Amino acid sequence: MDTKIPRFARDDNRKGLKLVARSQKLKSYDIGNSAASMLNSKIHPMSPETAIAVSHKAAELEKALRRVIRGKDDVVRLALVSIFARGHLLIEGVPGVGKTTLGQALARAIDCTFQRVQFTSDMLPSDVLGISVYSAMEQEFEFKRGPVFTNVLLADEINRTTPKTQSALLEAMNEGQVTVDAHSYELPQPFLVIATQNPVEHHGTYPLPESQLDRFLMRVRMGYPEAAAEREILRSEAGAGVLQDLRPVLTGADVLEMQEAVKQIRVDESLVTYALEIVKRTRDSEYLSLGVSPRGAQALYRAAQAMAFLDGRSFCTPEDFKPLAVPVFAHRIVVNGGYASTLKKSEQADQVLREIVDDVAVPV
């Protein structure tokens, strides 16, 4: 019996899947100048055999991370979506649930550099970006690079520091470079910021401004593990011991190639209409004083492509868009006083978004 091909997958073989050929140009790839990099790169169609091999590598990476982070498969998947979609991840949760371990495991699994910064109220921007120091021997100022010059940066408790220091990451996250003393320095690629923050109800926190929240591809909550997962953690001593034994699954060049492959995932026009309808309703909602920006719509588009890639598909389906709406949009909207709810203020945005998403018809 013939199997009906989903509308979202039609004409997929005709278009094909493409990626940037591995070359020395990858070393100078800049996320802020992707258009220029694409012009200087040779793009070749990805053969079915190569597509399968790439998909298997991504599956191996996810499997390796799940051996370290027990009971949080959804958070592991969203972390991989963030890096393959060229985004950054904001994790909210109480201390001790594995946020730092996730960042270290990701850096080890893709064989790249890792830096952890513990943000405090007295931290300065130069503590993150670096500082120019005068060299008496060279008779000139020499730039000392800060911890931001890494592949995976864990910004621990980012809402503990002042807005001045928080804003130091804006250019790095958006442009893939930092500017100090009128000189711009490119960051190594791939570059991923995993920022953690305490719930805003805790004392001594500085809520992130909307301009910086918008730079994060998504925000997820990493709560306590379920009883079975926590029992497994205690029995197997998962975490530090397993982390030390974790071996690299991918290289930085592999990740860059996968990022280019994700951009070639096909998205049907009906799915674009579906995503834009959700965005429009957030702007028209009587309960929201701030809706989703165009950058937010682009983030959902890229995240859905990465989700399809991790599932081994070269086309997107509604199941790639709908589950991502809350983690991608919730931190970009602001709930006004007209919304009556017994939920915490940080959870009201999630609830409003779920109601909006449920009301939008899913394309079939």
Short mmCIF file of C-alpha atoms in Angstrom, two decimals:
data_model
loop_
_atom_site.label_atom_id
_atom_site.label_comp_id
_atom_site.label_asym_id
_atom_site.label_seq_id
_atom_site.Cartn_x
_atom_site.Cartn_y
_atom_site.Cartn_z
CA MET A 1 0.00 0.00 0.00
CA ASP A 2 1.34 3.42 -0.94
CA THR A 3 2.27 5.73 1.91
CA LYS A 4 1.02 9.28 1.57
CA ILE A 5 3.83 11.83 1.70
CA PRO A 6 3.16 14.69 4.14
CA ARG A 7 2.65 18.05 2.48
CA PHE A 8 5.52 19.47 4.52
CA ALA A 9 7.91 16.93 2.96
CA ARG A 10 6.92 17.24 -0.70
CA ASP A 11 9.52 18.22 -3.25
CA ASP A 12 12.16 17.66 -0.59
CA ASN A 13 14.45 15.60 -2.82
CA ARG A 14 14.32 18.24 -5.50
CA LYS A 15 15.62 20.93 -3.21
CA GLY A 16 18.09 18.80 -1.28
CA LEU A 17 20.01 19.53 1.85
CA LYS A 18 23.12 21.69 1.73
CA LEU A 19 25.96 22.47 4.02
CA VAL A 20 29.18 24.41 3.99
CA ALA A 21 32.11 22.25 2.91
CA ARG A 22 34.69 21.79 5.59
CA SER A 23 37.55 24.13 4.81
CA GLN A 24 39.97 26.55 6.37
CA LYS A 25 37.38 29.29 5.96
CA LEU A 26 35.49 27.80 8.90
CA LYS A 27 38.20 29.08 11.21
CA SER A 28 37.29 32.69 10.45
CA TYR A 29 33.52 32.22 10.48
CA ASP A 30 31.74 35.05 12.30
CA ILE A 31 28.13 34.74 13.41
CA GLY A 32 27.67 38.46 12.88
CA ASN A 33 28.85 38.27 9.29
CA SER A 34 27.14 35.08 8.16
CA ALA A 35 26.15 36.56 4.81
CA ALA A 36 29.73 37.42 3.96
CA SER A 37 30.90 34.01 5.12
CA MET A 38 28.33 32.28 2.93
CA LEU A 39 29.56 34.21 -0.09
CA ASN A 40 33.11 33.06 0.59
CA SER A 41 32.13 29.43 1.24
CA LYS A 42 31.42 26.68 -1.23
CA ILE A 43 28.03 25.10 -0.68
CA HIS A 44 27.47 21.59 -1.99
CA PRO A 45 24.34 19.45 -1.87
CA MET A 46 24.38 16.95 0.95
CA SER A 47 24.05 13.39 -0.27
CA PRO A 48 21.55 11.08 1.49
CA GLU A 49 24.45 9.10 2.96
CA THR A 50 26.04 12.26 4.37
CA ALA A 51 22.71 13.46 5.75
CA ILE A 52 22.25 10.16 7.59
CA ALA A 53 25.79 10.30 8.97
CA VAL A 54 25.31 13.87 10.21
CA SER A 55 22.00 12.93 11.82
CA HIS A 56 23.66 9.99 13.58
CA LYS A 57 26.38 12.27 14.96
CA ALA A 58 23.77 14.61 16.41
CA ALA A 59 21.96 11.62 17.95
CA GLU A 60 25.22 10.41 19.52
CA LEU A 61 25.80 13.86 21.02
CA GLU A 62 22.33 13.93 22.56
CA LYS A 63 22.76 10.40 23.91
CA ALA A 64 26.10 11.31 25.50
CA LEU A 65 24.60 14.35 27.25
CA ARG A 66 21.68 12.32 28.57
CA ARG A 67 24.10 9.95 30.29
CA VAL A 68 25.35 12.91 32.33
CA ILE A 69 22.13 14.90 32.82
CA ARG A 70 19.61 12.36 34.11
CA GLY A 71 15.87 12.97 33.96
CA LYS A 72 16.10 16.22 31.98
CA ASP A 73 15.85 15.02 28.38
CA ASP A 74 13.78 18.05 27.39
CA VAL A 75 16.42 20.48 28.67
CA VAL A 76 19.19 18.54 26.88
CA ARG A 77 17.21 18.66 23.62
CA LEU A 78 16.60 22.41 23.95
CA ALA A 79 20.29 23.03 24.66
CA LEU A 80 21.19 21.25 21.42
CA VAL A 81 18.49 23.17 19.55
CA SER A 82 20.08 26.39 20.80
CA ILE A 83 23.59 25.59 19.61
CA PHE A 84 22.53 24.19 16.22
CA ALA A 85 20.24 27.20 15.66
CA ARG A 86 23.10 29.60 16.50
CA GLY A 87 21.32 30.82 19.60
CA HIS A 88 21.88 31.13 23.34
CA LEU A 89 20.12 29.46 26.24
CA LEU A 90 18.78 30.97 29.47
CA ILE A 91 18.12 28.44 32.25
CA GLU A 92 16.10 29.42 35.29
CA GLY A 93 16.14 27.27 38.39
CA VAL A 94 17.33 26.79 41.93
CA PRO A 95 20.98 25.92 42.66
CA GLY A 96 22.13 22.31 42.47
CA VAL A 97 19.94 20.91 39.69
CA GLY A 98 22.71 20.46 37.10
CA LYS A 99 22.91 23.74 35.19
CA THR A 100 26.70 24.00 35.43
CA THR A 101 27.10 20.30 34.68
CA LEU A 102 25.07 20.73 31.49
CA GLY A 103 27.42 23.44 30.21
CA GLN A 104 30.54 21.43 31.06
CA ALA A 105 29.14 18.28 29.47
CA LEU A 106 28.25 20.13 26.27
CA ALA A 107 31.75 21.60 26.00
CA ARG A 108 33.38 18.20 26.57
CA ALA A 109 31.09 16.40 24.12
CA ILE A 110 31.89 18.76 21.24
CA ASP A 111 35.61 19.03 22.05
CA CYS A 112 35.71 22.78 22.55
CA THR A 113 36.73 25.30 25.19
CA PHE A 114 34.60 26.08 28.24
CA GLN A 115 34.60 28.96 30.69
CA ARG A 116 32.41 29.54 33.74
CA VAL A 117 31.80 33.00 35.19
CA GLN A 118 30.15 33.41 38.58
CA PHE A 119 28.37 36.76 38.39
CA THR A 120 28.28 38.92 41.53
CA SER A 121 27.09 42.42 42.34
CA ASP A 122 30.63 43.89 42.28
CA MET A 123 31.66 42.41 38.90
CA LEU A 124 32.74 44.81 36.13
CA PRO A 125 32.37 44.46 32.34
CA SER A 126 36.16 44.06 32.03
CA ASP A 127 35.94 40.96 34.21
CA VAL A 128 33.96 39.32 31.40
CA LEU A 129 35.31 40.86 28.19
CA GLY A 130 38.93 41.53 29.08
CA ILE A 131 41.06 44.61 29.67
CA SER A 132 43.88 46.56 28.01
CA VAL A 133 47.06 46.58 30.10
CA TYR A 134 50.05 48.80 29.40
CA SER A 135 53.20 46.82 28.59
CA ALA A 136 56.35 48.67 29.64
CA MET A 137 58.46 46.37 27.47
CA GLU A 138 56.43 46.87 24.29
CA GLN A 139 55.60 50.52 25.08
CA GLU A 140 51.98 49.96 24.14
CA PHE A 141 48.69 48.66 25.50
CA GLU A 142 48.12 44.92 25.27
CA PHE A 143 44.64 43.39 25.35
CA LYS A 144 44.16 40.57 27.86
CA ARG A 145 41.25 38.43 26.76
CA GLY A 146 38.50 37.69 29.25
CA PRO A 147 36.52 34.49 29.80
CA VAL A 148 34.06 35.41 27.03
CA PHE A 149 36.66 34.21 24.49
CA THR A 150 35.54 30.60 24.55
CA ASN A 151 33.18 28.27 22.71
CA VAL A 152 30.79 27.58 25.59
CA LEU A 153 30.37 30.30 28.21
CA LEU A 154 28.41 29.50 31.37
CA ALA A 155 27.18 32.79 32.85
CA ASP A 156 26.20 31.54 36.29
CA GLU A 157 23.54 33.53 38.16
CA ILE A 158 23.60 36.30 35.58
CA ASN A 159 20.85 38.22 37.37
CA ARG A 160 23.08 38.63 40.44
CA THR A 161 25.18 41.29 38.71
CA THR A 162 24.34 44.87 37.77
CA PRO A 163 22.77 45.86 34.42
CA LYS A 164 26.07 47.47 33.38
CA THR A 165 27.85 44.12 33.49
CA GLN A 166 24.87 42.24 32.06
CA SER A 167 24.90 44.50 29.00
CA ALA A 168 28.55 43.65 28.34
CA LEU A 169 27.36 40.39 26.79
CA LEU A 170 24.97 42.02 24.30
CA GLU A 171 27.47 42.51 21.47
CA ALA A 172 29.10 39.13 22.08
CA MET A 173 25.77 37.31 21.89
CA ASN A 174 24.40 39.20 18.89
CA GLU A 175 27.49 39.88 16.77
CA GLY A 176 29.96 37.20 17.82
CA GLN A 177 32.57 39.80 18.73
CA VAL A 178 33.49 42.24 21.49
CA THR A 179 34.72 45.82 21.19
CA VAL A 180 37.23 47.21 23.69
CA ASP A 181 39.00 50.55 23.29
CA ALA A 182 37.69 50.98 19.72
CA HIS A 183 39.08 47.59 18.65
CA SER A 184 36.84 44.66 17.73
CA TYR A 185 37.87 41.11 18.53
CA GLU A 186 36.10 38.12 17.00
CA LEU A 187 34.99 35.31 19.27
CA PRO A 188 35.80 31.65 18.53
CA GLN A 189 33.10 29.73 16.71
CA PRO A 190 30.86 28.00 17.55
CA PHE A 191 29.90 30.33 20.42
CA LEU A 192 27.15 29.50 22.90
CA VAL A 193 26.14 31.32 26.07
CA ILE A 194 24.35 29.23 28.68
CA ALA A 195 23.16 31.70 31.29
CA THR A 196 21.55 30.67 34.55
CA GLN A 197 19.43 32.84 36.78
CA ASN A 198 17.72 32.51 40.10
CA PRO A 199 13.96 33.00 40.26
CA VAL A 200 13.18 36.71 40.47
CA GLU A 201 11.53 36.13 43.85
CA HIS A 202 14.96 35.54 45.41
CA HIS A 203 16.69 38.44 47.14
CA GLY A 204 19.65 40.27 45.60
CA THR A 205 18.71 39.84 41.94
CA TYR A 206 18.67 42.33 39.07
CA PRO A 207 16.02 41.32 36.51
CA LEU A 208 17.45 41.13 32.99
CA PRO A 209 16.19 43.98 30.76
CA GLU A 210 13.99 43.10 27.79
CA SER A 211 16.78 44.07 25.37
CA GLN A 212 19.03 41.33 26.73
CA LEU A 213 16.30 38.74 27.25
CA ASP A 214 15.52 39.10 23.53
CA ARG A 215 19.08 37.96 22.71
CA PHE A 216 18.45 34.52 24.17
CA LEU A 217 16.99 32.04 21.74
CA MET A 218 14.96 30.42 24.50
CA ARG A 219 14.44 30.22 28.23
CA VAL A 220 13.83 26.94 30.02
CA ARG A 221 13.17 26.04 33.63
CA MET A 222 15.36 23.32 35.11
CA GLY A 223 13.49 22.18 38.19
CA TYR A 224 13.94 19.24 40.50
CA PRO A 225 14.17 15.80 38.88
CA GLU A 226 11.38 13.28 39.19
CA ALA A 227 11.59 10.63 41.91
CA ALA A 228 12.77 7.83 39.60
CA ALA A 229 15.43 10.03 37.98
CA GLU A 230 16.69 11.27 41.34
CA ARG A 231 16.94 7.70 42.61
CA GLU A 232 18.99 6.84 39.51
CA ILE A 233 21.24 9.82 40.17
CA LEU A 234 21.93 8.66 43.72
CA ARG A 235 22.50 5.03 42.73
CA SER A 236 24.79 5.73 39.78
CA GLU A 237 26.39 8.88 41.16
CA ALA A 238 25.66 10.50 37.83
CA GLY A 239 27.21 13.89 37.26
CA ALA A 240 30.82 14.50 38.20
CA GLY A 241 32.03 10.91 37.74
CA VAL A 242 30.31 10.41 34.40
CA LEU A 243 31.38 13.89 33.27
CA GLN A 244 35.07 13.03 33.70
CA ASP A 245 34.63 9.96 31.48
CA LEU A 246 32.76 11.85 28.74
CA ARG A 247 34.61 11.70 25.43
CA PRO A 248 34.22 14.16 22.50
CA VAL A 249 31.56 13.17 20.00
CA LEU A 250 31.87 16.15 17.64
CA THR A 251 34.45 18.79 16.79
CA GLY A 252 33.88 22.52 16.49
CA ALA A 253 34.05 22.21 12.70
CA ASP A 254 31.35 19.51 12.82
CA VAL A 255 29.07 21.86 14.75
CA LEU A 256 29.61 24.65 12.22
CA GLU A 257 28.70 22.30 9.39
CA MET A 258 25.58 21.19 11.22
CA GLN A 259 24.59 24.81 11.79
CA GLU A 260 24.78 25.37 8.05
CA ALA A 261 22.81 22.17 7.41
CA VAL A 262 20.08 23.36 9.79
CA LYS A 263 19.64 26.52 7.70
CA GLN A 264 18.74 24.32 4.71
CA ILE A 265 15.88 22.52 6.48
CA ARG A 266 12.75 23.22 4.42
CA VAL A 267 9.82 25.05 6.03
CA ASP A 268 6.43 24.97 4.31
CA GLU A 269 4.65 28.28 3.76
CA SER A 270 1.70 27.12 5.89
CA LEU A 271 4.04 26.69 8.87
CA VAL A 272 5.38 30.21 8.40
CA THR A 273 1.80 31.49 8.43
CA TYR A 274 1.14 29.45 11.59
CA ALA A 275 4.14 30.95 13.39
CA LEU A 276 3.29 34.51 12.32
CA GLU A 277 -0.30 34.08 13.53
CA ILE A 278 0.99 33.20 17.00
CA VAL A 279 3.27 36.24 16.92
CA LYS A 280 0.40 38.51 15.81
CA ARG A 281 -1.85 37.32 18.62
CA THR A 282 0.79 38.11 21.23
CA ARG A 283 0.85 41.68 19.93
CA ASP A 284 -2.95 41.96 19.90
CA SER A 285 -3.58 40.26 23.27
CA GLU A 286 -5.30 42.39 25.89
CA TYR A 287 -3.24 40.67 28.59
CA LEU A 288 0.17 41.54 27.13
CA SER A 289 1.81 44.96 27.16
CA LEU A 290 4.71 43.69 25.02
CA GLY A 291 4.36 41.15 22.23
CA VAL A 292 6.91 39.08 20.34
CA SER A 293 9.40 41.02 18.21
CA PRO A 294 10.52 40.09 14.67
CA ARG A 295 13.72 38.74 16.25
CA GLY A 296 11.52 36.39 18.28
CA ALA A 297 9.76 35.16 15.15
CA GLN A 298 13.14 34.48 13.52
CA ALA A 299 14.21 32.60 16.65
CA LEU A 300 11.20 30.27 16.46
CA TYR A 301 11.87 29.65 12.76
CA ARG A 302 15.52 28.69 13.39
CA ALA A 303 14.68 26.62 16.45
CA ALA A 304 12.06 24.62 14.54
CA GLN A 305 14.62 23.91 11.82
CA ALA A 306 17.09 22.67 14.45
CA MET A 307 14.41 20.49 16.05
CA ALA A 308 13.65 18.85 12.69
CA PHE A 309 17.38 18.33 12.11
CA LEU A 310 17.77 16.56 15.46
CA ASP A 311 14.86 14.30 14.53
CA GLY A 312 16.67 13.35 11.31
CA ARG A 313 14.28 15.14 8.95
CA SER A 314 15.03 17.62 6.17
CA PHE A 315 11.65 19.34 6.54
CA CYS A 316 9.67 20.88 9.40
CA THR A 317 6.28 19.81 10.72
CA PRO A 318 3.83 21.52 13.12
CA GLU A 319 5.29 19.37 15.92
CA ASP A 320 8.55 21.30 15.52
CA PHE A 321 6.87 24.67 16.03
CA LYS A 322 4.15 24.18 18.64
CA PRO A 323 6.25 22.78 21.55
CA LEU A 324 8.88 25.50 21.04
CA ALA A 325 6.50 28.46 21.23
CA VAL A 326 6.64 28.75 25.03
CA PRO A 327 10.42 28.37 25.58
CA VAL A 328 11.18 30.70 22.65
CA PHE A 329 8.51 33.38 23.28
CA ALA A 330 7.77 33.42 27.04
CA HIS A 331 10.75 35.58 28.04
CA ARG A 332 10.06 38.08 25.24
CA ILE A 333 6.56 39.11 26.35
CA VAL A 334 5.33 41.17 29.31
CA VAL A 335 2.06 40.39 31.09
CA ASN A 336 0.04 43.42 32.19
CA GLY A 337 -2.13 43.83 35.28
CA GLY A 338 -5.29 42.83 33.43
CA TYR A 339 -4.45 39.13 33.60
CA ALA A 340 -5.90 37.57 36.75
CA SER A 341 -4.01 34.48 37.87
CA THR A 342 -2.77 32.81 41.04
CA LEU A 343 0.48 31.79 39.32
CA LYS A 344 3.81 33.42 40.04
CA LYS A 345 4.55 36.41 37.85
CA SER A 346 7.36 34.51 36.10
CA GLU A 347 4.91 31.73 35.16
CA GLN A 348 2.04 33.92 33.95
CA ALA A 349 3.72 34.55 30.59
CA ASP A 350 3.93 30.79 30.00
CA GLN A 351 0.24 30.38 30.73
CA VAL A 352 -0.84 33.24 28.45
CA LEU A 353 1.27 31.82 25.62
CA ARG A 354 -0.17 28.34 26.04
CA GLU A 355 -3.68 29.77 25.74
CA ILE A 356 -2.70 31.67 22.59
CA VAL A 357 -1.01 28.64 21.01
CA ASP A 358 -3.99 26.40 21.78
CA ASP A 359 -6.34 28.86 20.04
CA VAL A 360 -4.33 28.97 16.80
CA ALA A 361 -5.30 26.33 14.26
CA VAL A 362 -2.50 23.90 13.43
CA PRO A 363 -1.89 23.39 9.68
CA VAL A 364 -2.51 19.87 8.43
#
